[in-house]
XYZ file of C-alpha atoms in Angstrom:
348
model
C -20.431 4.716 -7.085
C -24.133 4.832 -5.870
C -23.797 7.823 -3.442
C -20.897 9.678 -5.135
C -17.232 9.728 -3.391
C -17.675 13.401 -1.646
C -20.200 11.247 0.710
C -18.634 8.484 0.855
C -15.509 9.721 2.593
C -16.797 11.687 4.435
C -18.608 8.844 6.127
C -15.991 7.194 6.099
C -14.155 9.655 8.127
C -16.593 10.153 10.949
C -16.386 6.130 11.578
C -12.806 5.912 11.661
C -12.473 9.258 14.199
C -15.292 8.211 16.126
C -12.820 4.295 16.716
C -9.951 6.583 17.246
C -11.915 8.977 19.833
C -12.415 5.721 21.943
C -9.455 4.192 21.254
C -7.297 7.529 22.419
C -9.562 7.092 25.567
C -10.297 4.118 26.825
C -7.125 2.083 24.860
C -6.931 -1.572 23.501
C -6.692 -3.757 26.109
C -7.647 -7.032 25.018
C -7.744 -8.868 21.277
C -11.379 -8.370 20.272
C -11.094 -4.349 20.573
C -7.550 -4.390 18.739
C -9.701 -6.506 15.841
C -12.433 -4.061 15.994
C -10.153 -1.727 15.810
C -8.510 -2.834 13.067
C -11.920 -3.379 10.665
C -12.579 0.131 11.393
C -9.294 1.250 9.547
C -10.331 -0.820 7.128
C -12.587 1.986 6.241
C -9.434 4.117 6.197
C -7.884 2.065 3.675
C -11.164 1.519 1.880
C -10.366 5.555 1.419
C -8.550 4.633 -1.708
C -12.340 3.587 -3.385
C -13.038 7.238 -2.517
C -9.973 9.543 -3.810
C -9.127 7.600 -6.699
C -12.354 7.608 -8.541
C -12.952 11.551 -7.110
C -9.735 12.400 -8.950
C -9.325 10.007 -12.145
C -13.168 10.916 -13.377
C -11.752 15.077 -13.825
C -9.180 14.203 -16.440
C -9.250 11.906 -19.995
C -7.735 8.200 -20.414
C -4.305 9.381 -21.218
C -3.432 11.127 -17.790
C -4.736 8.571 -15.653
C -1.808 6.961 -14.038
C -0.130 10.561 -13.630
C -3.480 11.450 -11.483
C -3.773 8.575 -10.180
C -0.575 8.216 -8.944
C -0.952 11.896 -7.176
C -4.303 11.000 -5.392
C -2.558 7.481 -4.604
C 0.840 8.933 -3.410
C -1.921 9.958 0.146
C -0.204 6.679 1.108
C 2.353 9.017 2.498
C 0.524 8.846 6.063
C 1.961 5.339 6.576
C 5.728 7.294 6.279
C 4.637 10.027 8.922
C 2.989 7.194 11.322
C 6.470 5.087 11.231
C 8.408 8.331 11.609
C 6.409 9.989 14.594
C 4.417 7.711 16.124
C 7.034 5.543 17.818
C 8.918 8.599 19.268
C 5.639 10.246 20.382
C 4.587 6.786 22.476
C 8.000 6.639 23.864
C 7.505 10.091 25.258
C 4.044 10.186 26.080
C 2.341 6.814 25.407
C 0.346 5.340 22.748
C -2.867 6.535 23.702
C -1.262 10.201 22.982
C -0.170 9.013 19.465
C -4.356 8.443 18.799
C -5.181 11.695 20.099
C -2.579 13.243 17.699
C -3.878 11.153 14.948
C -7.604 12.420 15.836
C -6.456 16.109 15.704
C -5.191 15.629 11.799
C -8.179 13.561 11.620
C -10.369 16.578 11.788
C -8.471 19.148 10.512
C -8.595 16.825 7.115
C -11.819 15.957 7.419
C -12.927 19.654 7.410
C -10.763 20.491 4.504
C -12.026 18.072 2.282
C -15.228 18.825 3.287
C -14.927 22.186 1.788
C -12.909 21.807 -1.146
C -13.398 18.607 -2.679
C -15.816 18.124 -5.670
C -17.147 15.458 -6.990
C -17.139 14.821 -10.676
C -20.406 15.535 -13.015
C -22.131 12.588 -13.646
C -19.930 10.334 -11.664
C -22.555 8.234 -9.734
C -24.079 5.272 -11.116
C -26.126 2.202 -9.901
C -24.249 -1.072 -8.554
C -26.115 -4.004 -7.155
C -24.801 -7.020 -5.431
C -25.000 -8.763 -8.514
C -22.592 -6.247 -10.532
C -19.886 -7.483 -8.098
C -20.326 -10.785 -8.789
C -20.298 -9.896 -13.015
C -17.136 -7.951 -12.195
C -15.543 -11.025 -10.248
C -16.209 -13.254 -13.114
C -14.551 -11.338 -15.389
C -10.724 -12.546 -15.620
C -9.365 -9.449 -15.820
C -10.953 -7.860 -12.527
C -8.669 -11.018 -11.218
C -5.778 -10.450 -13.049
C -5.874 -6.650 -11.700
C -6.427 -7.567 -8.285
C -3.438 -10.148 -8.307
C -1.588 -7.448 -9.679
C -2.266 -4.928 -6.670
C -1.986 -8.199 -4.324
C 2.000 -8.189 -5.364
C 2.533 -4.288 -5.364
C 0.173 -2.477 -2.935
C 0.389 -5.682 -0.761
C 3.948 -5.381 -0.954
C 4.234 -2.013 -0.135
C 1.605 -2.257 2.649
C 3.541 -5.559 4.234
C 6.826 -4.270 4.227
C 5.593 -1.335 6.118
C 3.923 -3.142 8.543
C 7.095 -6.418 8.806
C 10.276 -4.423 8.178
C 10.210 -2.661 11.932
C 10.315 -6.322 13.141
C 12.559 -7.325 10.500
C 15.694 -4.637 12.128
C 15.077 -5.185 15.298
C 15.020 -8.828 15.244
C 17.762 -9.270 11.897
C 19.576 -6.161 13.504
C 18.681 -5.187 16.689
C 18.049 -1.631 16.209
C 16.234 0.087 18.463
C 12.474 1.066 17.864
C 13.226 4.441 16.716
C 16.247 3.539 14.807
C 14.069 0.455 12.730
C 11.058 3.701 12.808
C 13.369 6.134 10.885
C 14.820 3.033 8.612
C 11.328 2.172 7.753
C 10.257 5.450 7.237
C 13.058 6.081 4.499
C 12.012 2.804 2.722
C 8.463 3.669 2.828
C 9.008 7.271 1.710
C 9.931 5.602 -1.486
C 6.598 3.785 -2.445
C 4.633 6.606 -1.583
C 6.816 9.316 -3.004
C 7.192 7.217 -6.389
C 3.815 6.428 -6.899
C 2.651 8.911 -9.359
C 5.938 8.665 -11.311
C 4.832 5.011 -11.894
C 1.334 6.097 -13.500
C 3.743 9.189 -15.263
C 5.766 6.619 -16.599
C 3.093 3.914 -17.527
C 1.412 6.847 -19.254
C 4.086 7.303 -21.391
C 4.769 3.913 -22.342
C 1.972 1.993 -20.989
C 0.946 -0.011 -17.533
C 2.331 -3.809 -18.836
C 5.403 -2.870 -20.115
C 5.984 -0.523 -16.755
C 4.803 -3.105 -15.154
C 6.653 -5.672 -16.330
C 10.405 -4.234 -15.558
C 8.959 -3.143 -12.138
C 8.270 -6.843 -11.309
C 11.583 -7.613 -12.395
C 13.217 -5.433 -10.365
C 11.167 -6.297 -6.945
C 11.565 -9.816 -7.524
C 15.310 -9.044 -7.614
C 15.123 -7.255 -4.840
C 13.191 -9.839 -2.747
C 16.192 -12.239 -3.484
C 19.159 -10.339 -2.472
C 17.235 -8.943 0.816
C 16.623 -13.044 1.475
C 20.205 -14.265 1.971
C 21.424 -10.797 3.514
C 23.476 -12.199 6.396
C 21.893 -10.966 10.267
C 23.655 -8.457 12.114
C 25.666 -8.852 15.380
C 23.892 -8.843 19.051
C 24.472 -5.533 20.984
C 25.817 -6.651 24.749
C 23.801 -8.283 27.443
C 21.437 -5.428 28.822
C 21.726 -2.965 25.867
C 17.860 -2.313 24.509
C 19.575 -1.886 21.149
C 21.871 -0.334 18.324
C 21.156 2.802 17.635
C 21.026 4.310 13.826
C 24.856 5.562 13.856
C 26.161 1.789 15.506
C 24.707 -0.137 13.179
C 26.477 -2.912 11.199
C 27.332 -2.027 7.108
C 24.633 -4.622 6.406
C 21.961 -3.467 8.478
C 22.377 -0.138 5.778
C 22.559 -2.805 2.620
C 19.023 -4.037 3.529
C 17.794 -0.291 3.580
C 19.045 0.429 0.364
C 17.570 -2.705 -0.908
C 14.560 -2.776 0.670
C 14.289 1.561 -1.047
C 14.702 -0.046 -4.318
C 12.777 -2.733 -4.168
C 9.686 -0.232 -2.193
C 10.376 2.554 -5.110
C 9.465 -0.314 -7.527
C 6.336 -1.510 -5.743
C 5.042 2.017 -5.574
C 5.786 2.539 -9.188
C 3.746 -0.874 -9.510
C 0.838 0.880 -7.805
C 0.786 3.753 -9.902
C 0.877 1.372 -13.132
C -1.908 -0.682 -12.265
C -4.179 2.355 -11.422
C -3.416 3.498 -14.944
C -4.788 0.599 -16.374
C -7.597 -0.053 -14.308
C -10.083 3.078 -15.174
C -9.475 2.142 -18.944
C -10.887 -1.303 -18.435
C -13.793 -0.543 -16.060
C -14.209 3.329 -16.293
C -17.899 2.932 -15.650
C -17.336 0.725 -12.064
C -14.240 2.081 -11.110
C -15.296 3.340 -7.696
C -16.732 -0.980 -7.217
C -13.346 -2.377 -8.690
C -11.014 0.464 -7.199
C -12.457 -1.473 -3.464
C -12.177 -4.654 -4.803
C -8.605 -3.999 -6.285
C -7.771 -2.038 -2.863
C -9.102 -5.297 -0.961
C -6.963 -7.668 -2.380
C -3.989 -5.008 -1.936
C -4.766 -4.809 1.512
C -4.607 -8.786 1.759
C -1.678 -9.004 0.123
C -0.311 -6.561 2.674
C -1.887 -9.352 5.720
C -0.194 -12.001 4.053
C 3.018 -10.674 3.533
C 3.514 -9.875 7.270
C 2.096 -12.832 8.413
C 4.098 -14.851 5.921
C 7.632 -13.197 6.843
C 6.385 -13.785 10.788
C 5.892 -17.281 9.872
C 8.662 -17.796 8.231
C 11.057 -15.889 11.516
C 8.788 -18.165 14.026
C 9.401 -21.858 12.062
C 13.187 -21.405 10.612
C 14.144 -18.494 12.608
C 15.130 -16.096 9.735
C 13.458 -14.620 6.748
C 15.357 -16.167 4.084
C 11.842 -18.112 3.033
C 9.654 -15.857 3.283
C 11.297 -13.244 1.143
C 12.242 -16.256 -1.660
C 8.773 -17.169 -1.443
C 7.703 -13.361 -2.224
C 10.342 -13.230 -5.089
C 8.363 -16.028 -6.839
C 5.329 -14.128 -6.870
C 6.542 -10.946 -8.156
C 7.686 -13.721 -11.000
C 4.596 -15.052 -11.303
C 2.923 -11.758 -11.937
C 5.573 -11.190 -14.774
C 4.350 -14.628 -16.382
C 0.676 -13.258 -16.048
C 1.307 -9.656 -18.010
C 2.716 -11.461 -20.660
C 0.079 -14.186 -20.771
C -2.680 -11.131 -20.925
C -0.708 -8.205 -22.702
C -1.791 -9.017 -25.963
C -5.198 -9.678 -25.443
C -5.718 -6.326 -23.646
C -3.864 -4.456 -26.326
C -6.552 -5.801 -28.969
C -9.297 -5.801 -27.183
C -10.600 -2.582 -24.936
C -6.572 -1.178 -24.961
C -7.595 -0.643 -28.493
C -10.178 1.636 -28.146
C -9.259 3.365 -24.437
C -7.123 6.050 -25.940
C -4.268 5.339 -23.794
C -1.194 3.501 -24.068
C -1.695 -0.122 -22.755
């Protein structure tokens, strides 16, 4: 917001390659450079204050969640990282998979350097104190508990499902990476048809089936029986000897990702009509509390694997929530169809 979002990123960008550069060189060897590491890719997910701003302030209120959706469906890295990157460190070791990484790094950095624009009059002034405002307001909560339960799911499921098959199933790494990339290709490629559709008929009521559906989802995935051990001294099933259930969970777990991503489009069409002005400040603090979400997803489902030794309570656990966010769009839906959904010009 203060510097504009063609500066931003860019910035951005540098930090992140410059962690990558070492990390591709010297490795992670201990915990306190893998948690270095992993605050400077929070900049890379703090990429989603950049884009979504950059492309939402081009078009009016009623295309938001379509364009939103678009600039959010970049997401699709996290497919091409589960798809490629295990095969690649197989081969040739994860260091290699960072220099690869640092290759598209640049090539992306220099496109966007040259083509993207930012918006006229799209910077404005935001002091500490405007995030505390922001905070205070109820809805800036509601939005980010919102974006906790979708882009948190989306994000956690990524990061838990490759333990999830080859601990439930005992698939192989690549077999669990090409599973995982299938499921994930679903929240990324569905993202903009969630803003489409919450366009059409508006972010709570889009909303509302979508939380239906992943809470469903959730359920079913949580008393999914586990799948039979492969012999003493096999690594693990490959993708064609797989058990019939191991493919159940994938087609579950595609639903149930389609539907988060489609959650993630909805809430971005809401957002910019209900803080157009900060909506480079609240797109970060939305994104933050996605990106926690994601953190406490994983580290819920591991929890749940290390004390009962299955996932059954973690994903029950999850299906509440996605419950709990359907109670809180119809405790708020009326109140933001009166109040500024009255006078955005889009459909609320």
């Amino acid at each position: 917001d203060a510097i504009g979002p063609k500066m931003t990123g860019i910035l951005a960008q540098a930090i992140v390659m410059f962690a990558v550069s070492l990390v591709c060189v010297f490795g992670l060897s201990s915990s306190i450079a893998i948690a270095l590491f992993g605050l400077s890719l929070g900049l890379a997910g703090a990429s989603f204050a950049v884009a979504l701003p950059q492309a939402g302030r081009w078009y009016p209120p009623q295309y938001q969640g379509l364009v939103m959706g678009i600039a959010g469906a970049g997401n699709m890295g996290v497919v091409l990282d589960t798809l490629f990157a295990p095969s690649i460190a197989e081969a040739y070791g994860w260091q290699t998979v960072y220099g690869v990484l640092l290759a598209l790094m640049v090539l992306v950095l220099l496109i966007y350097s040259l083509a993207a624009k930012d918006a006229p009059g799209g910077k404005t002034t935001i002091a500490l104190a405007d995030y505390g405002r922001m905070l205070a307001d109820s809805d800036s909560r509601w939005f980010m508990f919102f974006y906790f339960i979708t882009f948190g799911g989306f994000v956690g499921l990524a990061s838990a499902l490759p333990l999830y098959f080859t601990t439930q199933y005992h698939a192989t790494g690549v077999a669990a990476g090409l599973m995982v990339a299938l499921i994930v290709a679903f929240g990324s490629g569905f993202r903009p048809v969630g803003g489409y559709i919450a366009d059409r008929i508006g972010g709570v009521k889009t909303l509302s089936v979508l939380f239906v559906l992943v809470s469903a989802c959730y359920f079913a995935v949580a008393f999914l029986p586990a799948g039979p051990a492969p012999a003493k001294g096999v690594a693990g099933w490959g993708l064609m000897q797989l058990p019939p259930v191991a493919f159940a969970a994938v087609a579950l777990f595609s639903v149930g990702v389609l539907s988060l991503g489609m959650g993630n489009g909805a809430v971005f069409q809401l957002l910019p009509q209900r803080f157009r002005r900060e909506i480079g400040a609240m797109t970060g603090l939305v994104g933050a509390a996605g990106g926690f979400g994601g953190f406490f997803l994983a580290k819920t489902l591991a929890y749940s694997k290390g004390a009962t030794g299955g996932f059954t309570a973690g994903f029950v656990f999850f299906g509440f929530l996605a419950l709990l966010g359907l109670v809180g769009l119809i405790f708020v839906k009326t109140r933001w169809r009166t109040t500024w959904g009255a006078i955005s010009g889009a459909r609320i």
